[in-house]
Amino acid sequence: VQRATAFPAGLTAAAVALALAASSSLAACGESSRRALAPEIALRHPSPSERTQAIYAAARRGDLAQVPILIERLDDDDPGVRLAAGQALTRLTGHDTGYLAFEERPERRRHVLAWRRWWAERNPTVGVSPPFAPTPPGVAAPAPEVVR
Amino acid sequence: MSDDAAGEDVRLAITSHPKYLPMVRSLVEHGAALAGFGEEERHRIVLAVTEGVTNVIRHGYQGRTDQRIDLLLRSPPGLFHLEIADYGHYVDPSAMRSRPLDEIRPGGLGVHLMKATMDVVDYSRNGHGGTTLTLVKHCLAGKESS
């Protein structure tokens, strides 16, 4: 079992932009961009299709290190990404909070918080990430909202 | 439900007989239309799903025609998401690897076709001891026009 790691705080917007630019030039040469991208980058790709593919790939690999990012994707703006993230989390961990990808945002965010707590309890070194970290470049930012 | 939550589940349960494939094709055609895909893309998606269901009959049920197949479709604007679940045994996707494309003969190109058409082609074990094949495709035009 892979050791869980914290949400990669060192992954700056500039690093994401550089990686995406590199993947674009590879794609222009006929190389698949998804093979060129690290999971942490692909899971934040501006394209919902790429994010969805990255989520299923993480589930197939049994990649528990991506759980914190998958939890954030539960509140993705794209319903297909949310659906994939919900399924991947349950597939990877066996845990199910009853999350539904098509619920309203406040309900989805309650599940995000529940997942974060659950994951942090099992991975004390990870800690709980701050509520709703900045959205990656190219991904529409969620509206600010207080979740009780 | 939110704006994009026209993603209600649509379920179809059939037995594993090829005579039900036209019903599956009809469901998929309508689902892809709801998602916003044009005619050509809808046709490709229908072909990909037909290959997926045919693989379930062939590999999941070894050709038996009296077994259950569950289809679950979600197609809000901009998304086509279909799960095909069987109650057989888990099928290793590598066992369904298509023949090489340069072998000129009909059939056996199901996985190629699915992968060429869909964003995601994912096989996983399901709670019934069988396999769930998930096929996903995004449609930006469908999302923008919704």
CSV table of C-alpha atoms in Angstrom, one decimal, chain A residues 34 47-50 52-54 56-57 59-60 76-84 87 91 100-105 108, chain B residues 1-9 74-79 81 83 118-125 134 136 138 140 143:
chain,number,residue,atom,x,y,z
A,34,ARG,CA,-1.6,12.1,-20.4
A,47,SER,CA,-9.5,19.9,-19.5
A,48,PRO,CA,-12.3,18.0,-17.7
A,49,SER,CA,-11.7,15.1,-20.0
A,50,GLU,CA,-8.0,15.0,-18.9
A,52,THR,CA,-11.5,12.5,-15.6
A,53,GLN,CA,-8.9,10.2,-17.3
A,54,ALA,CA,-6.4,11.0,-14.6
A,56,TYR,CA,-9.7,6.7,-13.4
A,57,ALA,CA,-6.0,6.0,-13.9
A,59,ALA,CA,-8.1,4.4,-9.2
A,60,ARG,CA,-6.7,1.6,-11.5
A,76,ASP,CA,-15.1,20.2,-9.3
A,77,ASP,CA,-17.1,22.3,-11.6
A,78,ASP,CA,-17.5,19.5,-14.0
A,79,PRO,CA,-20.1,16.8,-13.1
A,80,GLY,CA,-18.2,14.1,-15.0
A,81,VAL,CA,-15.0,14.8,-12.9
A,82,ARG,CA,-17.1,14.8,-9.7
A,83,LEU,CA,-18.7,11.5,-10.6
A,84,ALA,CA,-15.3,10.0,-11.4
A,87,GLN,CA,-16.3,6.5,-7.5
A,91,ARG,CA,-12.8,2.2,-5.0
A,100,LEU,CA,-23.7,12.3,-5.0
A,101,ALA,CA,-22.0,14.1,-7.8
A,102,PHE,CA,-25.1,15.9,-8.9
A,103,GLU,CA,-26.0,17.4,-5.6
A,104,GLU,CA,-25.9,21.2,-5.0
A,105,ARG,CA,-22.5,22.7,-4.0
A,108,ARG,CA,-21.0,18.5,-2.0
B,1,MET,CA,-30.2,19.6,-7.7
B,2,SER,CA,-27.9,22.0,-9.4
B,3,ASP,CA,-28.0,23.4,-13.0
B,4,ASP,CA,-25.9,20.6,-14.4
B,5,ALA,CA,-27.9,18.0,-12.5
B,6,ALA,CA,-30.0,17.0,-15.3
B,7,GLY,CA,-27.8,14.0,-14.6
B,8,GLU,CA,-30.5,11.8,-13.2
B,9,ASP,CA,-29.8,8.1,-13.4
B,74,ARG,CA,-25.9,9.7,-16.8
B,75,SER,CA,-26.0,12.4,-19.5
B,76,PRO,CA,-26.3,15.9,-18.2
B,77,PRO,CA,-25.3,18.5,-20.8
B,78,GLY,CA,-21.7,18.0,-21.8
B,79,LEU,CA,-21.2,14.5,-20.4
B,81,HIS,CA,-21.3,8.5,-18.6
B,83,GLU,CA,-21.7,2.0,-16.7
B,118,MET,CA,-14.3,7.5,-25.4
B,119,ASP,CA,-12.3,9.6,-23.0
B,120,VAL,CA,-12.4,6.8,-20.4
B,121,VAL,CA,-12.7,3.1,-20.8
B,122,ASP,CA,-12.4,1.6,-17.4
B,123,TYR,CA,-12.9,-2.0,-16.1
B,124,SER,CA,-13.4,-2.6,-12.4
B,125,ARG,CA,-14.7,-5.3,-10.1
B,134,THR,CA,-17.4,2.5,-17.4
B,136,VAL,CA,-17.1,8.4,-20.3
B,138,HIS,CA,-17.1,14.9,-22.4
B,140,LEU,CA,-17.7,20.8,-24.6
B,143,LYS,CA,-22.0,22.1,-22.0
